PDB file of N, CA, C, O and CB in Angstrom:
ATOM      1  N   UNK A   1       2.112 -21.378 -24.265  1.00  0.00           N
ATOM      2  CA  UNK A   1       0.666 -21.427 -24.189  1.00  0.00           C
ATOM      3  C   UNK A   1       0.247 -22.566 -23.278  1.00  0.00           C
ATOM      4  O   UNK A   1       0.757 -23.684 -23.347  1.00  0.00           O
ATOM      5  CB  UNK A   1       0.046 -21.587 -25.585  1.00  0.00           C
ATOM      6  N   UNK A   2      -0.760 -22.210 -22.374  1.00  0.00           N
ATOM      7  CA  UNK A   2      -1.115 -23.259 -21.856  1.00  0.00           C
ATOM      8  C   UNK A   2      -1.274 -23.155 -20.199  1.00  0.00           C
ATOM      9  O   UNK A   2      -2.128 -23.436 -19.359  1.00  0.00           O
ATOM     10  CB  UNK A   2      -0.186 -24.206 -22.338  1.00  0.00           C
ATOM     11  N   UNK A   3       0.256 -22.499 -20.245  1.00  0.00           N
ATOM     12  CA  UNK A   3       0.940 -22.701 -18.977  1.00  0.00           C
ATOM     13  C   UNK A   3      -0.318 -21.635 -17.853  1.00  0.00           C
ATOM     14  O   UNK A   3      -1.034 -20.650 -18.036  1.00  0.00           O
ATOM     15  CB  UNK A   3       2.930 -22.015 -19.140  1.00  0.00           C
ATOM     16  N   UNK A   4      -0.008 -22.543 -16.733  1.00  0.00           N
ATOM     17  CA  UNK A   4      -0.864 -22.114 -15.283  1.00  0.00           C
ATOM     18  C   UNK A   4      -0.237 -21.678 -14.175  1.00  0.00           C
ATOM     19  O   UNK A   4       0.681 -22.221 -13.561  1.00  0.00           O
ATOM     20  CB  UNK A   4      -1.598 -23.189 -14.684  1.00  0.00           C
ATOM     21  N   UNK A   5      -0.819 -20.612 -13.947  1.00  0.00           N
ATOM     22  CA  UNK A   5       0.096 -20.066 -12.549  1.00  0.00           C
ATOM     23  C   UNK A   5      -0.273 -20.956 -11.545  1.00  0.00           C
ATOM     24  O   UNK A   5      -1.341 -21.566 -11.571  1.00  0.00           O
ATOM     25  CB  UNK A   5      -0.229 -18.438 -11.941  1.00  0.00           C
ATOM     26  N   UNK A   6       0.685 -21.079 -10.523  1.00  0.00           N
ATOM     27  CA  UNK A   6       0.196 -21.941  -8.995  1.00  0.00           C
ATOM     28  C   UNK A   6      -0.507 -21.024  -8.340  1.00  0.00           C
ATOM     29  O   UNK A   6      -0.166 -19.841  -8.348  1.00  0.00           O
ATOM     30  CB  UNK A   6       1.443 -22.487  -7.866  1.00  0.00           C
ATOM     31  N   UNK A   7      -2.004 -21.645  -7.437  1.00  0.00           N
ATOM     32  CA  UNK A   7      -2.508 -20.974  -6.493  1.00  0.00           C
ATOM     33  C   UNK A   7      -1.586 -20.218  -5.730  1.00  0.00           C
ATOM     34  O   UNK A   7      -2.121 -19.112  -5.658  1.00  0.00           O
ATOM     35  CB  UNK A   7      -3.177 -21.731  -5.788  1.00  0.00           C
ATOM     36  N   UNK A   8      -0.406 -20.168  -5.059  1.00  0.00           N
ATOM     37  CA  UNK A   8       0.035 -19.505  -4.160  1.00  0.00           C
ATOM     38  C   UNK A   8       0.550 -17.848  -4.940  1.00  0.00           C
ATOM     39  O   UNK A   8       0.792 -16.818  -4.311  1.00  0.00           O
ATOM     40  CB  UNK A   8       1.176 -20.494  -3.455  1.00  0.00           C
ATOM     41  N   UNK A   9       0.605 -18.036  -6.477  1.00  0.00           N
ATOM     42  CA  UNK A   9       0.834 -16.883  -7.242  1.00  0.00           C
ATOM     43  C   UNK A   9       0.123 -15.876  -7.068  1.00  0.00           C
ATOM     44  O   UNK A   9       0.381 -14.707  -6.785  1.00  0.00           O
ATOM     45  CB  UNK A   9       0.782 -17.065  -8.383  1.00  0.00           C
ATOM     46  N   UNK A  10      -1.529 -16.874  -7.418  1.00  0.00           N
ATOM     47  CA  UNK A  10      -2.733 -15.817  -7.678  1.00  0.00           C
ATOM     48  C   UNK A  10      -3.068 -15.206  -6.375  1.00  0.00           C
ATOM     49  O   UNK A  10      -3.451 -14.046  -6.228  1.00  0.00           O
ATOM     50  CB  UNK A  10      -4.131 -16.511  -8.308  1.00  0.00           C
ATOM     51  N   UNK A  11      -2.917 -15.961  -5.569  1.00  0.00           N
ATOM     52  CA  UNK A  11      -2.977 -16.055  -3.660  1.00  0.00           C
ATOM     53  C   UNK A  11      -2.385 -14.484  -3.487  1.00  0.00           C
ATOM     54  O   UNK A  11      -3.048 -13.588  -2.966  1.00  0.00           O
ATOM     55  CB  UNK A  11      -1.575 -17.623  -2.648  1.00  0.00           C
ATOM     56  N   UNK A  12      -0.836 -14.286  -4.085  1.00  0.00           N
ATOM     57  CA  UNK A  12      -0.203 -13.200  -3.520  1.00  0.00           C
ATOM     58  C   UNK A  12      -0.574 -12.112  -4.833  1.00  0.00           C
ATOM     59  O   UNK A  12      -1.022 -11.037  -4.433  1.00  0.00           O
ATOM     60  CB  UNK A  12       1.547 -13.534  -3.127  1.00  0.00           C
ATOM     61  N   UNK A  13      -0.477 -12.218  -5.996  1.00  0.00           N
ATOM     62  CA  UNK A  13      -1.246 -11.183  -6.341  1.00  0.00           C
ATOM     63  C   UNK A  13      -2.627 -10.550  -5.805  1.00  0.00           C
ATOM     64  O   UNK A  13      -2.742  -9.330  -5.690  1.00  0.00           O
ATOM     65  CB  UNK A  13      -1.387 -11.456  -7.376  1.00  0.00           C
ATOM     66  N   UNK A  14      -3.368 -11.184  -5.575  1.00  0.00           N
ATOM     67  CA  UNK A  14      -4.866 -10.769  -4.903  1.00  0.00           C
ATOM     68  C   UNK A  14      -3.949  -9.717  -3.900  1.00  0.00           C
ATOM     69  O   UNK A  14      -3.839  -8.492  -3.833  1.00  0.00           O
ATOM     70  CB  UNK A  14      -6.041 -12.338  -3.923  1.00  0.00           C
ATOM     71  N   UNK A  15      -3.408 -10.775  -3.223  1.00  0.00           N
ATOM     72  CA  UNK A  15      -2.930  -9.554  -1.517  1.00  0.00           C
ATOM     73  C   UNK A  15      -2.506  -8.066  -1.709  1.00  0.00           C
ATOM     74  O   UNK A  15      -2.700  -7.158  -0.900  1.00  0.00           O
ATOM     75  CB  UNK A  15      -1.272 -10.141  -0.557  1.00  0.00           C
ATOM     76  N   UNK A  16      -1.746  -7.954  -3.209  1.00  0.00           N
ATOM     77  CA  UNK A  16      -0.900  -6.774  -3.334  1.00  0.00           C
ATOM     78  C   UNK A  16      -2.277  -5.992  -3.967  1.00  0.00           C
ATOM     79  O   UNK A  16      -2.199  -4.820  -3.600  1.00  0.00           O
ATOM     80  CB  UNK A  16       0.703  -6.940  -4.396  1.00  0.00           C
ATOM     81  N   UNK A  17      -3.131  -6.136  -4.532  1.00  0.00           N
ATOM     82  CA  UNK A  17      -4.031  -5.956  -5.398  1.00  0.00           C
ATOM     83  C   UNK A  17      -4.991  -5.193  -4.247  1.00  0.00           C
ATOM     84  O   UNK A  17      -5.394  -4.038  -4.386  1.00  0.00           O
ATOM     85  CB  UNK A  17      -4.529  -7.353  -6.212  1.00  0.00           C
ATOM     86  N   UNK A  18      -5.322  -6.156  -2.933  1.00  0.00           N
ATOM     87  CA  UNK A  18      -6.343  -5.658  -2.211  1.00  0.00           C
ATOM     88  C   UNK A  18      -5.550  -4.617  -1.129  1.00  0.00           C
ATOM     89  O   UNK A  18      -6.169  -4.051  -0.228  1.00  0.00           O
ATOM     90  CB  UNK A  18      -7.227  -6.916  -1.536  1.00  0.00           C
ATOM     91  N   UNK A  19      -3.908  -4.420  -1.372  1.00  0.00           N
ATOM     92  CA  UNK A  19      -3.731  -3.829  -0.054  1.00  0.00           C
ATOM     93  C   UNK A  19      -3.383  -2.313  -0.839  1.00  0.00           C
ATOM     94  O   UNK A  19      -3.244  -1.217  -0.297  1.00  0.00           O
ATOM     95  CB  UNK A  19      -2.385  -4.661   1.083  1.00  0.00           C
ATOM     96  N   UNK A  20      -3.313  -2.589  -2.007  1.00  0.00           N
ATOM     97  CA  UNK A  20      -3.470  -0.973  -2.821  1.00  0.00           C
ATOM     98  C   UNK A  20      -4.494  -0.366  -2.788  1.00  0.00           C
ATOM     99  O   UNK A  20      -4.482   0.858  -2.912  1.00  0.00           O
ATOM    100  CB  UNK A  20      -3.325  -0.873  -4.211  1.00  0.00           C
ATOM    101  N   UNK A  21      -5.739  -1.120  -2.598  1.00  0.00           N
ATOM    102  CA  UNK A  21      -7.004  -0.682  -2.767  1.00  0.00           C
ATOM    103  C   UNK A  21      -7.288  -0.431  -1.555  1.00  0.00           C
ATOM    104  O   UNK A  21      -8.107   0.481  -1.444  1.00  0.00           O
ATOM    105  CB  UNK A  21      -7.903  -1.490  -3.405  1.00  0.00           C
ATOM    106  N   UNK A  22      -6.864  -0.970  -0.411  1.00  0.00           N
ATOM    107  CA  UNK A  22      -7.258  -0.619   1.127  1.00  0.00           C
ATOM    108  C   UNK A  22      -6.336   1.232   1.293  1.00  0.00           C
ATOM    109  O   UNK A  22      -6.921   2.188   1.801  1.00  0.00           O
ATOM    110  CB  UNK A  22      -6.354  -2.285   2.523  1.00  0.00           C
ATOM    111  N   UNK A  23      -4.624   1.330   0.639  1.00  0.00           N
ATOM    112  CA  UNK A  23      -4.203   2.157   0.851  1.00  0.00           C
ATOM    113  C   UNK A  23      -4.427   3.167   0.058  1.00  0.00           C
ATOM    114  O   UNK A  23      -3.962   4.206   0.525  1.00  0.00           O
ATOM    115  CB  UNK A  23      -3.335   1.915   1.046  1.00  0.00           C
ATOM    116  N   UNK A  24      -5.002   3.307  -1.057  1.00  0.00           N
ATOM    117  CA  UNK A  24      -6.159   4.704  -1.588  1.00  0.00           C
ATOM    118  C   UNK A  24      -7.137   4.485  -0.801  1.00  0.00           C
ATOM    119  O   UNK A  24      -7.415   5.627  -0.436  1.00  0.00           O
ATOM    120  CB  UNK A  24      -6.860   4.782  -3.259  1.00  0.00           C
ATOM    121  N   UNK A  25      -7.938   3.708  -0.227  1.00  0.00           N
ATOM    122  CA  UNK A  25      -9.419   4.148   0.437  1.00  0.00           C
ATOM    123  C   UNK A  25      -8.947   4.937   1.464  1.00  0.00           C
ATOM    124  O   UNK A  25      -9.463   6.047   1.592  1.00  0.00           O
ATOM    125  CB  UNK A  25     -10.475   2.902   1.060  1.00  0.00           C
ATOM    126  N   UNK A  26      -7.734   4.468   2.521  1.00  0.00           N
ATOM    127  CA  UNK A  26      -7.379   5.303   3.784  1.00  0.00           C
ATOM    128  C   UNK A  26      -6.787   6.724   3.183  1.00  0.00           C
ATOM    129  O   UNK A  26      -6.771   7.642   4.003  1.00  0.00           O
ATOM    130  CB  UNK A  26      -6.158   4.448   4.821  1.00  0.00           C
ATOM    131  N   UNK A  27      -6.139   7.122   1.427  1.00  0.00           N
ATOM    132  CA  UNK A  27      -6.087   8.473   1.532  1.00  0.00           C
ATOM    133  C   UNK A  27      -6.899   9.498   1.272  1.00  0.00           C
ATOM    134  O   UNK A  27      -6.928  10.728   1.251  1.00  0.00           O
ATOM    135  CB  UNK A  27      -5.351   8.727   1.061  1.00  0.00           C
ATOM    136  N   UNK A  28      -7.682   8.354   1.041  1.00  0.00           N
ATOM    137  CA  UNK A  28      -8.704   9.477   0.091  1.00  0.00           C
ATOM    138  C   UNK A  28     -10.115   9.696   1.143  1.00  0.00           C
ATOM    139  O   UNK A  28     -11.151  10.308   0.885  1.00  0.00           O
ATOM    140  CB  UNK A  28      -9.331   8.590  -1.810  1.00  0.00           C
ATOM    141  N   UNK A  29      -9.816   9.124   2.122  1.00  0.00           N
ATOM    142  CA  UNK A  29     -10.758   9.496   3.482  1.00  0.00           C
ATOM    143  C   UNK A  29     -10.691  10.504   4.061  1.00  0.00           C
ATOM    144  O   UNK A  29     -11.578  11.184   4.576  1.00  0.00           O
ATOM    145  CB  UNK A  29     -10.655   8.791   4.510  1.00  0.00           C
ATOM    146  N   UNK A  30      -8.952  10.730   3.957  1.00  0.00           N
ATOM    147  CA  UNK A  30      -8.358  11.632   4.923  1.00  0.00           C
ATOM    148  C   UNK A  30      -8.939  13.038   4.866  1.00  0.00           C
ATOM    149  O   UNK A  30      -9.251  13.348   3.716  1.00  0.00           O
ATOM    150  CB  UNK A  30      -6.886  11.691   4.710  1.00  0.00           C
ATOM    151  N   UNK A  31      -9.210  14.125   5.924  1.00  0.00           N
ATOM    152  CA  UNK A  31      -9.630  15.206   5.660  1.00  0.00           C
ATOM    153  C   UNK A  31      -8.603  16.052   4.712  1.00  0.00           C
ATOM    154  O   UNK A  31      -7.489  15.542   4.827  1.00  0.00           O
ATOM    155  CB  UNK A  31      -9.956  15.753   6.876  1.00  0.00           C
ATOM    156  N   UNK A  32      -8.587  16.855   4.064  1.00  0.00           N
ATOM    157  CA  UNK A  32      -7.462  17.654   3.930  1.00  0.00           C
ATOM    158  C   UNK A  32      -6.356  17.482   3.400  1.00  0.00           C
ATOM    159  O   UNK A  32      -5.521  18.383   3.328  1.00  0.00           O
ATOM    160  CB  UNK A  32      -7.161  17.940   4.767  1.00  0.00           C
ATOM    161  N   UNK A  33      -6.146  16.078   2.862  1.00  0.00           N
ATOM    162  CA  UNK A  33      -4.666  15.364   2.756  1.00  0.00           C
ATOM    163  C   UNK A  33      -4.186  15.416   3.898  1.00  0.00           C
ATOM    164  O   UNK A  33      -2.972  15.615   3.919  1.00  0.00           O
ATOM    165  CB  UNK A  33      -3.613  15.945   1.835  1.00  0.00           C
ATOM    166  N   UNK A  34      -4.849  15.275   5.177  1.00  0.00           N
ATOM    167  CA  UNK A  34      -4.067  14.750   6.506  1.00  0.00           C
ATOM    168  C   UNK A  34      -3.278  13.501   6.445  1.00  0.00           C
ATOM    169  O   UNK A  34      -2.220  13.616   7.065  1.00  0.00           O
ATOM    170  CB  UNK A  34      -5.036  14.487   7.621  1.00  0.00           C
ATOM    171  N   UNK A  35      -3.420  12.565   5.999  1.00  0.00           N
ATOM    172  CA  UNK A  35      -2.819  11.750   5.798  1.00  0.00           C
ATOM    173  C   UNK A  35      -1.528  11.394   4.986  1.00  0.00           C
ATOM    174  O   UNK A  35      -0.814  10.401   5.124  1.00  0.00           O
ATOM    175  CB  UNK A  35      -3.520  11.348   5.634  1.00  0.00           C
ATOM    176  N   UNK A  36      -1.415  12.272   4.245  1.00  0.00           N
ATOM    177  CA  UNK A  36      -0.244  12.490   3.251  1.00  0.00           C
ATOM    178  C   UNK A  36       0.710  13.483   4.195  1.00  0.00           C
ATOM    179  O   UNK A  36       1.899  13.196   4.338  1.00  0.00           O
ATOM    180  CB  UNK A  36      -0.790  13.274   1.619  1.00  0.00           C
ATOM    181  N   UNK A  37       0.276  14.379   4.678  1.00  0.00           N
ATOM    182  CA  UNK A  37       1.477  14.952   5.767  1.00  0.00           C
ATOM    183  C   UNK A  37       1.733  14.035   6.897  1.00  0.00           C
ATOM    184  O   UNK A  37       2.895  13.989   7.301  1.00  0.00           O
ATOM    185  CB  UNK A  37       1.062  16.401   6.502  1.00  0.00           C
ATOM    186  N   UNK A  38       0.859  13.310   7.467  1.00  0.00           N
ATOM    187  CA  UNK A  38       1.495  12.583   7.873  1.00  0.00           C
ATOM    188  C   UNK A  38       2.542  11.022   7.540  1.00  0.00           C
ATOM    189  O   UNK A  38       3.192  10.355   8.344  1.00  0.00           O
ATOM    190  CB  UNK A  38       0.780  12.643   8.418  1.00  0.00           C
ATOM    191  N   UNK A  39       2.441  10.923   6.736  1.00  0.00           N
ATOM    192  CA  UNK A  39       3.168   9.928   6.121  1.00  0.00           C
ATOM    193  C   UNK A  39       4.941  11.128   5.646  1.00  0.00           C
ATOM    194  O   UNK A  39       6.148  10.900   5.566  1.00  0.00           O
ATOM    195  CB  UNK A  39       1.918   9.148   4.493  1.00  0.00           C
ATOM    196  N   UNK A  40       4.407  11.840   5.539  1.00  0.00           N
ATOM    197  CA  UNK A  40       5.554  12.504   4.791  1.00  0.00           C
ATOM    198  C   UNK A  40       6.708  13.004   6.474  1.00  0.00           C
ATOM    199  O   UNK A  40       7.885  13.363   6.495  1.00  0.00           O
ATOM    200  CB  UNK A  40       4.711  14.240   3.569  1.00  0.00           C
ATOM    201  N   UNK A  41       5.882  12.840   7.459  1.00  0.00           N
ATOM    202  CA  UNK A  41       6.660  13.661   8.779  1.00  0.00           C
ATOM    203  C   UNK A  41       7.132  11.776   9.121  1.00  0.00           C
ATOM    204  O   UNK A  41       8.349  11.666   9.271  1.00  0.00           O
ATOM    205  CB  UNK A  41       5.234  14.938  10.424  1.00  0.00           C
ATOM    206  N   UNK A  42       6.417  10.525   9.237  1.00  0.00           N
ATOM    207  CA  UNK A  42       6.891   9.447   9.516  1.00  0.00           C
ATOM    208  C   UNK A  42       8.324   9.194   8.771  1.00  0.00           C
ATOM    209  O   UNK A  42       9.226   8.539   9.293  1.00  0.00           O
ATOM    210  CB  UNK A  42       5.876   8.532   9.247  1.00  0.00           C
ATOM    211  N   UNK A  43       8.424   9.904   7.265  1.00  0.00           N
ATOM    212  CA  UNK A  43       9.135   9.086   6.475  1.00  0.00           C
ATOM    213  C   UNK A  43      10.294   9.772   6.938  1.00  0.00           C
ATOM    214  O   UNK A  43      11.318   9.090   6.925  1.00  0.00           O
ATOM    215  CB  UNK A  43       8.817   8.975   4.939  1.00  0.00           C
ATOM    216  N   UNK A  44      10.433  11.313   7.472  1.00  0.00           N
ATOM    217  CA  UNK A  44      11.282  11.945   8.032  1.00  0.00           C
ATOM    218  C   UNK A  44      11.811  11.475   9.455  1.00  0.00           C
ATOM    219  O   UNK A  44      12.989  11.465   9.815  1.00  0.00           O
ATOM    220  CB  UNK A  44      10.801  13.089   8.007  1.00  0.00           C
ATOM    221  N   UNK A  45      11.074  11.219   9.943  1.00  0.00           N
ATOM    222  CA  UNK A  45      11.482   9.917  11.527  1.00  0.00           C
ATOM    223  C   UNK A  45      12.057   9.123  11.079  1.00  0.00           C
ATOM    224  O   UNK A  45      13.215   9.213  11.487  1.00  0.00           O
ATOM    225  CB  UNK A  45      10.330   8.970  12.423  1.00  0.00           C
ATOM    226  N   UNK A  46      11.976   8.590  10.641  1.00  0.00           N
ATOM    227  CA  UNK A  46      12.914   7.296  10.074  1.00  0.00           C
ATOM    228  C   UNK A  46      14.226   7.243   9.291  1.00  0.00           C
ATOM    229  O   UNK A  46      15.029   6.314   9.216  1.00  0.00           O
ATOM    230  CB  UNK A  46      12.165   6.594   9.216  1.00  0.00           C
ATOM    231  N   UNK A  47      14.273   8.923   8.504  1.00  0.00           N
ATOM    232  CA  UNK A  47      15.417   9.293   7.967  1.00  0.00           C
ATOM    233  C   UNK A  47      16.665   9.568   9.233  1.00  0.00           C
ATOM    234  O   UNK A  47      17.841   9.211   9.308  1.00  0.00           O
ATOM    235  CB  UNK A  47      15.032  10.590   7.064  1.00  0.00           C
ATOM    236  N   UNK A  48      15.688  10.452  10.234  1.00  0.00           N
ATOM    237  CA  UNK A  48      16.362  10.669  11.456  1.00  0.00           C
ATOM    238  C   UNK A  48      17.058   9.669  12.674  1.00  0.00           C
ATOM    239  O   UNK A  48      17.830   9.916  13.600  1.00  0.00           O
ATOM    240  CB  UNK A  48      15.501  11.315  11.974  1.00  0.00           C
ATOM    241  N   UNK A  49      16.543   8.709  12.305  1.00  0.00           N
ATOM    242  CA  UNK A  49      16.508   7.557  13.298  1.00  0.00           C
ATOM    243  C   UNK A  49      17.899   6.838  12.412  1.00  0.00           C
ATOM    244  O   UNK A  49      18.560   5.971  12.982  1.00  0.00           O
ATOM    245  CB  UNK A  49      14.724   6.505  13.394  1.00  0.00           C
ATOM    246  N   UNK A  50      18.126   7.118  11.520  1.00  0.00           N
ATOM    247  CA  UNK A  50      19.149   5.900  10.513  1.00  0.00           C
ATOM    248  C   UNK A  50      20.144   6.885  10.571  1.00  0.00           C
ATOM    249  O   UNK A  50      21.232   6.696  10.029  1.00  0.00           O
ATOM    250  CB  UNK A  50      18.656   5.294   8.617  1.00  0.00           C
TER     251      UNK A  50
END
């Protein structure tokens, strides 16, 4: 009890916090789920590439 996280904790939670919330706003913009096929043809480039 008691105990305090260090600013640089809360610092990087916020970041993961706001970059989830940035990456639903960009899918849920998308027309169509355009954006989800494309993520799904990138993730296949990269399978190809390795």
């Amino acid at each position: 009890a008691g105990e305090r996280l260090p600013g640089v904790a809360l610092l990087g939670a916020a970041l993961i916090v706001a970059g989830v919330i940035v990456s639903e706003m960009k899918r849920r913009s998308a027309s169509d789920g355009q954006s989800i096929v494309d993520e799904e043809e990138n993730e296949q480039a990269v399978r190809k590439a390795e």
